[in-house]
């Protein structure tokens, strides 16, 4: 009987020690720590992790930095680079026709934001915030080269097209919460609502140069203007499920924080 009581006491002591260690764990990030955030998409059987989207629908890499335990600066960075090439060789009668085209465009997106985190519970971390969304849309550059070759020689046509880029701007409010399933690892929900404005395009120029088999090359230059301007509130509403992980930063004393 005494041995059984001794075993029960040891088991209770182990469980008490484990429970105490669990209570001592710090789940939420602290001042000086940083983290990365990803969206969770798909159903349970086909779940995947994807980049975070800004309220205008652009993919971002999102990072957060805790300047204080409840004050967080976040920055989203997105890059879109289009550089496509298309090649085709065919025949037209007795001539061999080679078609080559290129299309280039580069866009950069920045989303600096601020979050204020409330007390919450040990694992629950509610917050609100606000942010600015910026997009720098590069110029559109296209070039098409067509060469037609037969027994008399090669006939060439080159067409280049350039169009101005644009700019995107938005402001948004943020409300959400994280739930820490392990220290520094959280699942969360976030809702964004805001206003956005976008302008893409502007002045354009198209230059066509024809080089015949014999004779003098001829060029033709066309100019014009084409813009696409959009704005609104509805399309900037989105609810996202995300996963975040925080790392780095040493624990600082309460005196240092004050």
mmCIF file with all atom_site columns, N, CA and C in Angstrom, residues 77-120:
data_model
loop_
_atom_site.group_PDB
_atom_site.id
_atom_site.type_symbol
_atom_site.label_atom_id
_atom_site.label_alt_id
_atom_site.label_comp_id
_atom_site.label_asym_id
_atom_site.label_entity_id
_atom_site.label_seq_id
_atom_site.pdbx_PDB_ins_code
_atom_site.Cartn_x
_atom_site.Cartn_y
_atom_site.Cartn_z
_atom_site.occupancy
_atom_site.B_iso_or_equiv
_atom_site.pdbx_formal_charge
_atom_site.auth_seq_id
_atom_site.auth_comp_id
_atom_site.auth_asym_id
_atom_site.auth_atom_id
_atom_site.pdbx_PDB_model_num
ATOM 1   N N  . UNK A 1 77  ? 5.835  42.980 -49.243  1.00 0.00 ? 77  UNK A N  1
ATOM 2   C CA . UNK A 1 77  ? 6.615  43.254 -50.451  1.00 0.00 ? 77  UNK A CA 1
ATOM 3   C C  . UNK A 1 77  ? 6.190  42.277 -51.530  1.00 0.00 ? 77  UNK A C  1
ATOM 4   N N  . UNK A 1 78  ? 5.831  42.828 -52.687  1.00 0.00 ? 78  UNK A N  1
ATOM 5   C CA . UNK A 1 78  ? 5.431  41.982 -53.809  1.00 0.00 ? 78  UNK A CA 1
ATOM 6   C C  . UNK A 1 78  ? 6.097  42.422 -55.094  1.00 0.00 ? 78  UNK A C  1
ATOM 7   N N  . UNK A 1 79  ? 6.481  41.453 -55.921  1.00 0.00 ? 79  UNK A N  1
ATOM 8   C CA . UNK A 1 79  ? 7.128  41.731 -57.199  1.00 0.00 ? 79  UNK A CA 1
ATOM 9   C C  . UNK A 1 79  ? 6.444  40.900 -58.278  1.00 0.00 ? 79  UNK A C  1
ATOM 10  N N  . UNK A 1 80  ? 6.100  41.546 -59.372  1.00 0.00 ? 80  UNK A N  1
ATOM 11  C CA . UNK A 1 80  ? 5.570  40.865 -60.547  1.00 0.00 ? 80  UNK A CA 1
ATOM 12  C C  . UNK A 1 80  ? 6.450  41.233 -61.733  1.00 0.00 ? 80  UNK A C  1
ATOM 13  N N  . UNK A 1 81  ? 7.032  40.233 -62.344  1.00 0.00 ? 81  UNK A N  1
ATOM 14  C CA . UNK A 1 81  ? 7.912  40.466 -63.480  1.00 0.00 ? 81  UNK A CA 1
ATOM 15  C C  . UNK A 1 81  ? 7.431  39.616 -64.651  1.00 0.00 ? 81  UNK A C  1
ATOM 16  N N  . UNK A 1 82  ? 7.004  40.288 -65.715  1.00 0.00 ? 82  UNK A N  1
ATOM 17  C CA . UNK A 1 82  ? 6.576  39.591 -66.923  1.00 0.00 ? 82  UNK A CA 1
ATOM 18  C C  . UNK A 1 82  ? 7.698  39.703 -67.958  1.00 0.00 ? 82  UNK A C  1
ATOM 19  N N  . UNK A 1 83  ? 8.154  38.577 -68.443  1.00 0.00 ? 83  UNK A N  1
ATOM 20  C CA . UNK A 1 83  ? 9.193  38.561 -69.477  1.00 0.00 ? 83  UNK A CA 1
ATOM 21  C C  . UNK A 1 83  ? 8.940  37.334 -70.351  1.00 0.00 ? 83  UNK A C  1
ATOM 22  N N  . UNK A 1 84  ? 8.003  37.468 -71.272  1.00 0.00 ? 84  UNK A N  1
ATOM 23  C CA . UNK A 1 84  ? 7.598  36.330 -72.091  1.00 0.00 ? 84  UNK A CA 1
ATOM 24  C C  . UNK A 1 84  ? 8.188  36.437 -73.500  1.00 0.00 ? 84  UNK A C  1
ATOM 25  N N  . UNK A 1 85  ? 8.486  35.269 -74.060  1.00 0.00 ? 85  UNK A N  1
ATOM 26  C CA . UNK A 1 85  ? 9.008  35.192 -75.424  1.00 0.00 ? 85  UNK A CA 1
ATOM 27  C C  . UNK A 1 85  ? 8.204  34.150 -76.198  1.00 0.00 ? 85  UNK A C  1
ATOM 28  N N  . UNK A 1 86  ? 7.977  34.436 -77.467  1.00 0.00 ? 86  UNK A N  1
ATOM 29  C CA . UNK A 1 86  ? 7.240  33.504 -78.316  1.00 0.00 ? 86  UNK A CA 1
ATOM 30  C C  . UNK A 1 86  ? 7.959  33.404 -79.652  1.00 0.00 ? 86  UNK A C  1
ATOM 31  N N  . UNK A 1 87  ? 8.197  32.163 -80.111  1.00 0.00 ? 87  UNK A N  1
ATOM 32  C CA . UNK A 1 87  ? 8.892  31.921 -81.374  1.00 0.00 ? 87  UNK A CA 1
ATOM 33  C C  . UNK A 1 87  ? 8.075  30.954 -82.220  1.00 0.00 ? 87  UNK A C  1
ATOM 34  N N  . UNK A 1 88  ? 8.013  31.233 -83.533  1.00 0.00 ? 88  UNK A N  1
ATOM 35  C CA . UNK A 1 88  ? 7.275  30.375 -84.451  1.00 0.00 ? 88  UNK A CA 1
ATOM 36  C C  . UNK A 1 88  ? 7.969  30.400 -85.811  1.00 0.00 ? 88  UNK A C  1
ATOM 37  N N  . UNK A 1 89  ? 8.159  29.230 -86.396  1.00 0.00 ? 89  UNK A N  1
ATOM 38  C CA . UNK A 1 89  ? 8.682  29.111 -87.759  1.00 0.00 ? 89  UNK A CA 1
ATOM 39  C C  . UNK A 1 89  ? 7.660  28.330 -88.570  1.00 0.00 ? 89  UNK A C  1
ATOM 40  N N  . UNK A 1 90  ? 7.239  28.899 -89.698  1.00 0.00 ? 90  UNK A N  1
ATOM 41  C CA . UNK A 1 90  ? 6.208  28.295 -90.526  1.00 0.00 ? 90  UNK A CA 1
ATOM 42  C C  . UNK A 1 90  ? 6.554  28.565 -91.988  1.00 0.00 ? 90  UNK A C  1
ATOM 43  N N  . UNK A 1 91  ? 5.721  28.072 -92.867  1.00 0.00 ? 91  UNK A N  1
ATOM 44  C CA . UNK A 1 91  ? 5.926  28.306 -94.296  1.00 0.00 ? 91  UNK A CA 1
ATOM 45  C C  . UNK A 1 91  ? 4.705  28.998 -94.880  1.00 0.00 ? 91  UNK A C  1
ATOM 46  N N  . UNK A 1 92  ? 4.959  29.886 -95.844  1.00 0.00 ? 92  UNK A N  1
ATOM 47  C CA . UNK A 1 92  ? 3.895  30.571 -96.579  1.00 0.00 ? 92  UNK A CA 1
ATOM 48  C C  . UNK A 1 92  ? 4.259  30.472 -98.057  1.00 0.00 ? 92  UNK A C  1
ATOM 49  N N  . UNK A 1 93  ? 3.648  29.521 -98.728  1.00 0.00 ? 93  UNK A N  1
ATOM 50  C CA . UNK A 1 93  ? 4.039  29.251 -100.108 1.00 0.00 ? 93  UNK A CA 1
ATOM 51  C C  . UNK A 1 93  ? 5.439  28.657 -100.137 1.00 0.00 ? 93  UNK A C  1
ATOM 52  N N  . UNK A 1 94  ? 6.329  29.274 -100.902 1.00 0.00 ? 94  UNK A N  1
ATOM 53  C CA . UNK A 1 94  ? 7.717  28.804 -100.989 1.00 0.00 ? 94  UNK A CA 1
ATOM 54  C C  . UNK A 1 94  ? 8.625  29.496 -99.991  1.00 0.00 ? 94  UNK A C  1
ATOM 55  N N  . UNK A 1 95  ? 8.069  30.394 -99.173  1.00 0.00 ? 95  UNK A N  1
ATOM 56  C CA . UNK A 1 95  ? 8.885  31.170 -98.234  1.00 0.00 ? 95  UNK A CA 1
ATOM 57  C C  . UNK A 1 95  ? 8.813  30.568 -96.828  1.00 0.00 ? 95  UNK A C  1
ATOM 58  N N  . UNK A 1 96  ? 9.926  30.704 -96.110  1.00 0.00 ? 96  UNK A N  1
ATOM 59  C CA . UNK A 1 96  ? 9.963  30.321 -94.697  1.00 0.00 ? 96  UNK A CA 1
ATOM 60  C C  . UNK A 1 96  ? 9.759  31.576 -93.855  1.00 0.00 ? 96  UNK A C  1
ATOM 61  N N  . UNK A 1 97  ? 8.799  31.521 -92.943  1.00 0.00 ? 97  UNK A N  1
ATOM 62  C CA . UNK A 1 97  ? 8.457  32.688 -92.126  1.00 0.00 ? 97  UNK A CA 1
ATOM 63  C C  . UNK A 1 97  ? 8.839  32.410 -90.673  1.00 0.00 ? 97  UNK A C  1
ATOM 64  N N  . UNK A 1 98  ? 9.628  33.313 -90.102  1.00 0.00 ? 98  UNK A N  1
ATOM 65  C CA . UNK A 1 98  ? 10.029 33.220 -88.692  1.00 0.00 ? 98  UNK A CA 1
ATOM 66  C C  . UNK A 1 98  ? 9.393  34.373 -87.928  1.00 0.00 ? 98  UNK A C  1
ATOM 67  N N  . UNK A 1 99  ? 8.705  34.030 -86.834  1.00 0.00 ? 99  UNK A N  1
ATOM 68  C CA . UNK A 1 99  ? 7.996  35.030 -86.019  1.00 0.00 ? 99  UNK A CA 1
ATOM 69  C C  . UNK A 1 99  ? 8.557  34.978 -84.600  1.00 0.00 ? 99  UNK A C  1
ATOM 70  N N  . UNK A 1 100 ? 9.043  36.108 -84.102  1.00 0.00 ? 100 UNK A N  1
ATOM 71  C CA . UNK A 1 100 ? 9.575  36.215 -82.734  1.00 0.00 ? 100 UNK A CA 1
ATOM 72  C C  . UNK A 1 100 ? 8.934  37.413 -82.048  1.00 0.00 ? 100 UNK A C  1
ATOM 73  N N  . UNK A 1 101 ? 8.487  37.219 -80.791  1.00 0.00 ? 101 UNK A N  1
ATOM 74  C CA . UNK A 1 101 ? 7.909  38.339 -80.041  1.00 0.00 ? 101 UNK A CA 1
ATOM 75  C C  . UNK A 1 101 ? 8.365  38.281 -78.592  1.00 0.00 ? 101 UNK A C  1
ATOM 76  N N  . UNK A 1 102 ? 8.476  39.445 -77.966  1.00 0.00 ? 102 UNK A N  1
ATOM 77  C CA . UNK A 1 102 ? 8.807  39.557 -76.548  1.00 0.00 ? 102 UNK A CA 1
ATOM 78  C C  . UNK A 1 102 ? 7.856  40.544 -75.892  1.00 0.00 ? 102 UNK A C  1
ATOM 79  N N  . UNK A 1 103 ? 7.583  40.292 -74.600  1.00 0.00 ? 103 UNK A N  1
ATOM 80  C CA . UNK A 1 103 ? 6.693  41.168 -73.827  1.00 0.00 ? 103 UNK A CA 1
ATOM 81  C C  . UNK A 1 103 ? 7.296  41.316 -72.442  1.00 0.00 ? 103 UNK A C  1
ATOM 82  N N  . UNK A 1 104 ? 7.527  42.556 -71.991  1.00 0.00 ? 104 UNK A N  1
ATOM 83  C CA . UNK A 1 104 ? 8.156  42.798 -70.693  1.00 0.00 ? 104 UNK A CA 1
ATOM 84  C C  . UNK A 1 104 ? 7.361  43.830 -69.893  1.00 0.00 ? 104 UNK A C  1
ATOM 85  N N  . UNK A 1 105 ? 7.257  43.571 -68.580  1.00 0.00 ? 105 UNK A N  1
ATOM 86  C CA . UNK A 1 105 ? 6.636  44.523 -67.658  1.00 0.00 ? 105 UNK A CA 1
ATOM 87  C C  . UNK A 1 105 ? 7.054  44.152 -66.244  1.00 0.00 ? 105 UNK A C  1
ATOM 88  N N  . UNK A 1 106 ? 7.329  45.149 -65.404  1.00 0.00 ? 106 UNK A N  1
ATOM 89  C CA . UNK A 1 106 ? 7.786  44.912 -64.037  1.00 0.00 ? 106 UNK A CA 1
ATOM 90  C C  . UNK A 1 106 ? 6.966  45.777 -63.083  1.00 0.00 ? 106 UNK A C  1
ATOM 91  N N  . UNK A 1 107 ? 6.359  45.130 -62.061  1.00 0.00 ? 107 UNK A N  1
ATOM 92  C CA . UNK A 1 107 ? 5.556  45.838 -61.059  1.00 0.00 ? 107 UNK A CA 1
ATOM 93  C C  . UNK A 1 107 ? 6.121  45.576 -59.665  1.00 0.00 ? 107 UNK A C  1
ATOM 94  N N  . UNK A 1 108 ? 6.077  46.606 -58.822  1.00 0.00 ? 108 UNK A N  1
ATOM 95  C CA . UNK A 1 108 ? 6.548  46.502 -57.441  1.00 0.00 ? 108 UNK A CA 1
ATOM 96  C C  . UNK A 1 108 ? 5.438  46.964 -56.509  1.00 0.00 ? 108 UNK A C  1
ATOM 97  N N  . UNK A 1 109 ? 5.164  46.179 -55.437  1.00 0.00 ? 109 UNK A N  1
ATOM 98  C CA . UNK A 1 109 ? 4.113  46.509 -54.489  1.00 0.00 ? 109 UNK A CA 1
ATOM 99  C C  . UNK A 1 109 ? 4.680  46.584 -53.077  1.00 0.00 ? 109 UNK A C  1
ATOM 100 N N  . UNK A 1 110 ? 4.283  47.621 -52.333  1.00 0.00 ? 110 UNK A N  1
ATOM 101 C CA . UNK A 1 110 ? 4.695  47.804 -50.943  1.00 0.00 ? 110 UNK A CA 1
ATOM 102 C C  . UNK A 1 110 ? 3.468  48.068 -50.085  1.00 0.00 ? 110 UNK A C  1
ATOM 103 N N  . UNK A 1 111 ? 3.414  47.429 -48.908  1.00 0.00 ? 111 UNK A N  1
ATOM 104 C CA . UNK A 1 111 ? 2.278  47.611 -48.003  1.00 0.00 ? 111 UNK A CA 1
ATOM 105 C C  . UNK A 1 111 ? 2.768  47.764 -46.564  1.00 0.00 ? 111 UNK A C  1
ATOM 106 N N  . UNK A 1 112 ? 3.182  48.973 -46.155  1.00 0.00 ? 112 UNK A N  1
ATOM 107 C CA . UNK A 1 112 ? 3.534  49.195 -44.747  1.00 0.00 ? 112 UNK A CA 1
ATOM 108 C C  . UNK A 1 112 ? 2.274  49.361 -43.903  1.00 0.00 ? 112 UNK A C  1
ATOM 109 N N  . UNK A 1 113 ? 2.260  48.736 -42.712  1.00 0.00 ? 113 UNK A N  1
ATOM 110 C CA . UNK A 1 113 ? 1.082  48.785 -41.850  1.00 0.00 ? 113 UNK A CA 1
ATOM 111 C C  . UNK A 1 113 ? 1.500  48.798 -40.381  1.00 0.00 ? 113 UNK A C  1
ATOM 112 N N  . UNK A 1 114 ? 0.512  49.089 -39.534  1.00 0.00 ? 114 UNK A N  1
ATOM 113 C CA . UNK A 1 114 ? 0.726  49.110 -38.085  1.00 0.00 ? 114 UNK A CA 1
ATOM 114 C C  . UNK A 1 114 ? -0.388 48.311 -37.416  1.00 0.00 ? 114 UNK A C  1
ATOM 115 N N  . UNK A 1 115 ? -0.023 47.564 -36.362  1.00 0.00 ? 115 UNK A N  1
ATOM 116 C CA . UNK A 1 115 ? -0.999 46.797 -35.585  1.00 0.00 ? 115 UNK A CA 1
ATOM 117 C C  . UNK A 1 115 ? -0.878 47.139 -34.105  1.00 0.00 ? 115 UNK A C  1
ATOM 118 N N  . UNK A 1 116 ? -2.029 47.213 -33.442  1.00 0.00 ? 116 UNK A N  1
ATOM 119 C CA . UNK A 1 116 ? -2.058 47.320 -31.982  1.00 0.00 ? 116 UNK A CA 1
ATOM 120 C C  . UNK A 1 116 ? -2.696 46.050 -31.436  1.00 0.00 ? 116 UNK A C  1
ATOM 121 N N  . UNK A 1 117 ? -1.975 45.348 -30.550  1.00 0.00 ? 117 UNK A N  1
ATOM 122 C CA . UNK A 1 117 ? -2.443 44.086 -29.999  1.00 0.00 ? 117 UNK A CA 1
ATOM 123 C C  . UNK A 1 117 ? -2.993 44.279 -28.588  1.00 0.00 ? 117 UNK A C  1
ATOM 124 N N  . UNK A 1 118 ? -4.177 43.736 -28.350  1.00 0.00 ? 118 UNK A N  1
ATOM 125 C CA . UNK A 1 118 ? -4.823 43.830 -27.044  1.00 0.00 ? 118 UNK A CA 1
ATOM 126 C C  . UNK A 1 118 ? -4.319 42.717 -26.124  1.00 0.00 ? 118 UNK A C  1
ATOM 127 N N  . UNK A 1 119 ? -4.699 42.815 -24.851  1.00 0.00 ? 119 UNK A N  1
ATOM 128 C CA . UNK A 1 119 ? -4.246 41.850 -23.853  1.00 0.00 ? 119 UNK A CA 1
ATOM 129 C C  . UNK A 1 119 ? -4.633 40.430 -24.234  1.00 0.00 ? 119 UNK A C  1
ATOM 130 N N  . UNK A 1 120 ? -5.905 40.184 -24.501  1.00 0.00 ? 120 UNK A N  1
ATOM 131 C CA . UNK A 1 120 ? -6.352 38.853 -24.873  1.00 0.00 ? 120 UNK A CA 1
ATOM 132 C C  . UNK A 1 120 ? -6.115 37.841 -23.768  1.00 0.00 ? 120 UNK A C  1
#
